[in-house]
């Protein structure tokens, strides 16, 4: 690519679609964001609209390109990172609405837990794909969700002509290609990309989903991240404000894009010691090494999900930033801290922390919608302990502190489990909204006793999508691209003076799980 050419990275998160315009060496020239709508028709049901999301993607893309001051023709490559939400289309490839409304609510969002029973039934089979999922099927994955539709909405299930991860759908919508990303198929669909594996049809038959490959238009092979998917169609180019000279590269799940944008440049250097922590609404923990490494309660091993020659493992917490937002909304005193509640609390708690534990007797179990890792138990619920008759403001500050530490201890529990099964993690590569919080940056270092590496890239997830876009120029060698990126890094070391405080709090945190975290 010449320096007159530019790259578009798209990130479709839970609450917004973002677009970033990059130079070929990874410098972001401009970024724009457009909110996307969410629909909650019933408890544990969360839906979105591909029509609404496409509109948001186009708006963000046009505004980012205009802000960057580059021509439409100069944007020659693009790719996407997206949540692992499930898009449903009918046999004419139009949105297949789950719920009535002005928008066609045709997406089951990743956090939707309607398929908890179906996930448990998948786990009960003991099928071979479970060996790639830490031993337990999650209701956040696609087979349980489709099984729920087949059982509870059979007429709608019969109408499906395409079902795909949000990122794969965007590739289909932009190019017409039915190919799918290895990252998405391996991580969320039970596809095993190893030679001689692929779809386990015996497992699909045992869960009454033998017809899903044909019905969902699933391919027999998966495409590596970063390979060329095709040129934009005339319709897609017109909507995006680009040209048909722009080519779309195979994308990835948003957490993996964050890992690629932060961990990718360092992955070949002591990979067993490194963990990408992508913290936002939820938090994903991604590590990879050349050898296959199975970790109970942690998803994977996933060959190729983060790049060729590496096998990834993924731990996660279903709500993290969303939990802190929920606590702000739940406590009346949350409205007393101005427009930047989290920033104000960060300053208060850092000041108090310099004098000792701000709330030594207050603790939170943060798993308000279940534990993704390392217990893989969607039935766990949250708890707050140690409350007294403090003022509402003081109670809120203490609960917020306890929740923030609990989120970090959830990460520590995942690290403990991974280190007991083939890793030796001592370095965290932090990105997402958590990386912008001074309080959380310090807690991740002190609360896990790990070095925290923070990229100078303003938007590491968008950068990861841009790396995938650039991969097509080097036969999909996305890790090779990542090594050449311009952004530098900053390192925050753990403070030894905080070790005893966090050791005490971590033991109290583990006690909330009645010994289950010691296994």
Coordinates of N, CA and C in Angstrom, one line a residue, residues 225-339:
X225 N -8.3 -15.1 9.7 CA -8.5 -13.6 9.9 C -7.5 -12.9 8.9
X226 N -8.0 -11.9 8.3 CA -7.1 -11.0 7.5 C -7.0 -11.4 6.0
X227 N -7.6 -12.5 5.6 CA -7.5 -12.8 4.1 C -8.6 -12.0 3.4
X228 N -8.4 -11.9 2.1 CA -9.3 -11.0 1.3 C -10.7 -11.8 1.1
X229 N -11.8 -11.1 1.4 CA -13.1 -11.6 1.3 C -13.7 -11.2 0.0
X230 N -13.3 -10.0 -0.5 CA -13.9 -9.5 -1.8 C -14.1 -8.0 -1.8
X231 N -14.4 -7.5 -2.9 CA -14.7 -6.0 -3.1 C -16.1 -5.7 -2.6
X232 N -16.2 -4.4 -2.1 CA -17.5 -3.9 -1.8 C -18.5 -4.0 -3.0
X233 N -19.7 -4.3 -2.7 CA -20.7 -4.2 -3.8 C -21.0 -2.8 -4.0
X234 N -21.6 -2.5 -5.1 CA -22.0 -1.1 -5.5 C -22.9 -0.5 -4.4
X235 N -23.9 -1.3 -3.9 CA -24.8 -0.8 -2.9 C -24.1 -0.5 -1.6
X236 N -23.3 -1.4 -1.2 CA -22.6 -1.2 0.1 C -21.6 0.0 0.0
X237 N -20.9 0.1 -1.1 CA -20.0 1.2 -1.3 C -20.8 2.5 -1.3
X238 N -21.9 2.6 -1.9 CA -22.7 3.8 -1.9 C -23.2 4.2 -0.5
X239 N -23.6 3.2 0.2 CA -24.1 3.5 1.6 C -23.0 3.9 2.5
X240 N -21.8 3.4 2.4 CA -20.7 3.7 3.2 C -20.0 5.0 2.8
X241 N -20.3 5.4 1.6 CA -19.5 6.6 1.1 C -18.1 6.2 0.6
X242 N -18.0 5.0 0.2 CA -16.7 4.5 -0.3 C -16.8 4.1 -1.8
X243 N -15.9 3.4 -2.3 CA -15.9 2.9 -3.7 C -15.8 1.4 -3.8
X244 N -16.1 0.8 -4.9 CA -16.0 -0.6 -5.1 C -14.5 -1.0 -5.2
X245 N -13.6 -0.1 -5.2 CA -12.2 -0.4 -5.1 C -11.7 -0.7 -3.7
X246 N -12.6 -0.6 -2.7 CA -12.3 -1.0 -1.3 C -12.6 -2.5 -1.1
X247 N -11.6 -3.2 -0.6 CA -11.8 -4.6 -0.4 C -11.9 -4.9 1.1
X248 N -12.7 -5.9 1.3 CA -13.1 -6.3 2.7 C -12.2 -7.5 3.1
X249 N -11.5 -7.4 4.3 CA -10.8 -8.6 4.8 C -11.6 -9.3 5.9
X250 N -11.4 -10.6 6.0 CA -12.1 -11.4 7.0 C -11.8 -10.8 8.4
X251 N -12.8 -10.6 9.2 CA -12.7 -9.9 10.5 C -12.7 -10.9 11.7
X252 N -13.0 -10.4 12.9 CA -12.9 -11.2 14.1 C -13.8 -10.6 15.1
X253 N -13.9 -11.4 16.2 CA -14.7 -11.0 17.4 C -14.0 -9.8 18.0
X254 N -14.8 -8.8 18.6 CA -14.2 -7.6 19.1 C -13.1 -7.8 20.1
X255 N -13.3 -8.8 21.0 CA -12.2 -9.0 22.0 C -10.9 -9.4 21.3
X256 N -11.0 -10.2 20.3 CA -9.8 -10.7 19.6 C -9.1 -9.6 18.8
X257 N -9.9 -8.6 18.3 CA -9.4 -7.4 17.7 C -8.6 -6.6 18.8
X258 N -9.2 -6.5 20.0 CA -8.5 -5.8 21.0 C -7.2 -6.5 21.4
X259 N -7.2 -7.8 21.4 CA -6.0 -8.6 21.7 C -5.0 -8.4 20.6
X260 N -5.4 -8.4 19.3 CA -4.5 -8.2 18.2 C -3.9 -6.8 18.2
X261 N -4.7 -5.8 18.6 CA -4.2 -4.5 18.6 C -3.2 -4.2 19.8
X262 N -3.2 -5.0 20.8 CA -2.3 -4.8 22.0 C -1.3 -5.9 22.2
X263 N -1.8 -7.1 22.2 CA -0.9 -8.3 22.4 C -0.2 -8.7 21.2
X264 N -0.8 -8.5 20.0 CA -0.2 -9.0 18.7 C 1.2 -8.7 18.5
X265 N 1.7 -7.5 18.8 CA 3.1 -7.2 18.5 C 4.0 -7.9 19.4
X266 N 3.6 -8.4 20.5 CA 4.5 -9.1 21.5 C 4.3 -10.6 21.6
X267 N 3.3 -11.1 20.8 CA 2.9 -12.5 21.1 C 4.0 -13.5 20.9
X268 N 5.0 -13.2 20.0 CA 6.0 -14.2 19.8 C 7.1 -14.2 20.9
X269 N 7.0 -13.2 21.8 CA 8.0 -13.0 22.9 C 7.3 -13.6 24.2
X270 N 7.7 -14.8 24.6 CA 7.2 -15.4 25.9 C 5.7 -15.4 25.9
X271 N 5.0 -16.0 25.0 CA 3.5 -15.9 24.9 C 2.8 -16.5 26.1
X272 N 3.5 -17.5 26.8 CA 2.8 -18.1 28.0 C 2.7 -17.1 29.1
X273 N 3.4 -16.0 29.1 CA 3.4 -15.1 30.2 C 2.4 -13.9 30.0
X274 N 1.8 -13.9 28.8 CA 1.0 -12.7 28.4 C -0.5 -13.0 28.3
X275 N -1.3 -12.0 28.8 CA -2.7 -12.1 28.7 C -3.3 -10.8 28.3
X276 N -4.1 -10.8 27.2 CA -4.8 -9.6 26.8 C -6.0 -9.5 27.6
X277 N -6.3 -8.3 28.2 CA -7.5 -8.1 29.0 C -8.2 -6.9 28.3
X278 N -9.3 -7.2 27.7 CA -10.1 -6.2 27.0 C -11.4 -5.9 27.8
X279 N -11.3 -4.8 28.5 CA -12.4 -4.5 29.4 C -13.3 -3.3 29.0
X280 N -14.5 -3.6 28.9 CA -15.5 -2.6 28.5 C -16.8 -3.0 29.2
X281 N -17.9 -3.1 28.5 CA -19.2 -3.6 29.0 C -19.0 -4.9 29.8
X282 N -18.3 -5.8 29.1 CA -17.8 -7.1 29.7 C -16.3 -7.1 29.6
X283 N -15.7 -8.2 30.1 CA -14.2 -8.3 29.9 C -13.9 -9.6 29.4
X284 N -13.0 -9.6 28.4 CA -12.5 -10.9 27.8 C -11.0 -10.9 28.1
X285 N -10.5 -12.2 28.3 CA -9.1 -12.4 28.7 C -8.6 -13.4 27.7
X286 N -7.7 -13.0 26.8 CA -7.2 -13.8 25.7 C -5.7 -14.0 25.8
X287 N -5.3 -15.3 25.8 CA -3.9 -15.7 25.7 C -3.8 -16.7 24.6
X288 N -2.6 -16.8 24.1 CA -2.3 -17.8 23.0 C -0.9 -18.2 23.1
X289 N -0.7 -19.5 22.7 CA 0.7 -20.0 22.6 C 0.7 -21.1 21.5
X290 N 1.9 -21.5 21.0 CA 1.9 -22.4 19.9 C 1.3 -23.8 20.2
X291 N 1.4 -24.2 21.4 CA 0.8 -25.6 21.8 C -0.6 -25.5 22.2
X292 N -1.4 -26.5 21.9 CA -2.8 -26.6 22.3 C -2.8 -26.8 23.9
X293 N -3.6 -26.0 24.6 CA -3.6 -26.0 26.0 C -5.1 -25.9 26.5
X294 N -5.6 -26.9 27.0 CA -7.0 -27.0 27.5 C -7.0 -26.5 29.0
X295 N -7.9 -25.5 29.3 CA -8.0 -25.0 30.6 C -9.5 -25.1 31.1
X296 N -9.8 -25.9 32.1 CA -11.2 -26.1 32.5 C -11.8 -24.7 32.9
X297 N -13.0 -24.5 32.4 CA -13.7 -23.3 32.6 C -13.3 -22.1 31.8
X298 N -12.4 -22.3 30.9 CA -11.9 -21.2 30.0 C -12.1 -21.7 28.6
X299 N -12.7 -20.9 27.7 CA -13.0 -21.3 26.4 C -11.7 -21.5 25.6
X300 N -11.8 -22.4 24.6 CA -10.7 -22.8 23.7 C -10.3 -24.2 24.1
X301 N -9.2 -24.7 23.5 CA -8.2 -24.0 22.6 C -8.9 -23.7 21.2
X302 N -8.5 -22.6 20.7 CA -9.0 -22.1 19.4 C -7.9 -21.9 18.4
X303 N -7.6 -22.8 17.6 CA -6.5 -22.6 16.6 C -6.8 -21.5 15.6
X304 N -5.9 -20.6 15.4 CA -6.0 -19.6 14.4 C -6.9 -18.4 14.7
X305 N -7.5 -18.4 15.9 CA -8.5 -17.3 16.2 C -7.7 -16.0 16.4
X306 N -6.5 -16.0 16.8 CA -5.7 -14.8 16.9 C -4.6 -14.7 15.9
X307 N -4.4 -15.7 15.1 CA -3.3 -15.7 14.1 C -2.8 -17.1 13.9
X308 N -2.3 -17.3 12.7 CA -1.7 -18.7 12.4 C -0.6 -19.0 13.4
X309 N -0.5 -20.3 13.6 CA 0.6 -20.9 14.4 C 0.4 -20.6 15.9
X310 N -0.8 -20.1 16.3 CA -1.1 -19.9 17.7 C -2.4 -20.4 18.0
X311 N -2.6 -21.0 19.3 CA -3.8 -21.5 19.7 C -4.3 -20.7 20.9
X312 N -5.5 -20.1 20.8 CA -5.9 -19.2 21.8 C -6.8 -19.8 22.9
X313 N -6.8 -19.2 24.1 CA -7.7 -19.5 25.2 C -8.4 -18.2 25.6
X314 N -9.6 -18.3 25.9 CA -10.4 -17.1 26.2 C -11.2 -17.3 27.5
X315 N -10.9 -16.5 28.5 CA -11.7 -16.4 29.7 C -12.5 -15.1 29.6
X316 N -13.5 -15.0 30.5 CA -14.4 -13.8 30.4 C -15.2 -13.6 31.6
X317 N -15.6 -12.3 31.7 CA -16.6 -11.9 32.7 C -17.7 -11.2 32.0
X318 N -18.9 -11.7 32.2 CA -20.1 -11.3 31.3 C -20.4 -9.8 31.5
X319 N -20.3 -9.3 32.8 CA -20.5 -7.8 33.0 C -19.4 -7.3 33.9
X320 N -18.8 -6.2 33.4 CA -17.8 -5.6 34.3 C -18.1 -4.0 34.3
X321 N -17.7 -3.4 33.2 CA -18.1 -2.0 33.1 C -19.6 -1.8 33.2
X322 N -20.4 -2.7 32.7 CA -21.8 -2.7 32.9 C -22.3 -2.8 34.3
X323 N -21.5 -3.5 35.1 CA -21.8 -3.7 36.5 C -21.6 -2.3 37.2
X324 N -20.5 -1.7 36.9 CA -20.2 -0.4 37.6 C -21.3 0.6 37.2
X325 N -21.7 0.6 35.9 CA -22.8 1.5 35.5 C -24.1 1.2 36.2
X326 N -24.3 -0.1 36.4 CA -25.6 -0.6 37.1 C -25.6 -0.1 38.5
X327 N -24.4 -0.2 39.2 CA -24.4 0.3 40.6 C -24.6 1.8 40.7
X328 N -24.1 2.5 39.7 CA -24.3 4.0 39.7 C -25.8 4.3 39.6
X329 N -26.5 3.5 38.7 CA -27.9 3.7 38.5 C -28.7 3.2 39.7
X330 N -28.2 2.2 40.4 CA -29.0 1.5 41.5 C -29.0 2.3 42.8
X331 N -27.9 3.0 43.0 CA -27.8 3.8 44.2 C -28.1 5.3 44.0
X332 N -29.0 5.8 44.8 CA -29.4 7.2 44.7 C -28.2 8.1 44.7
X333 N -27.2 7.8 45.5 CA -26.1 8.7 45.6 C -25.2 8.7 44.4
X334 N -25.5 7.8 43.4 CA -24.7 7.8 42.2 C -24.9 9.0 41.4
X335 N -26.0 9.8 41.6 CA -26.2 11.0 40.9 C -25.5 12.2 41.5
X336 N -24.7 12.0 42.6 CA -24.1 13.2 43.3 C -22.7 13.5 42.8
X337 N -22.2 12.8 41.7 CA -20.8 12.9 41.4 C -20.6 13.5 40.0
X338 N -21.6 14.2 39.5 CA -21.4 14.9 38.2 C -21.5 14.0 37.0
X339 N -21.2 14.6 35.9 CA -21.3 13.9 34.6 C -20.3 12.7 34.5

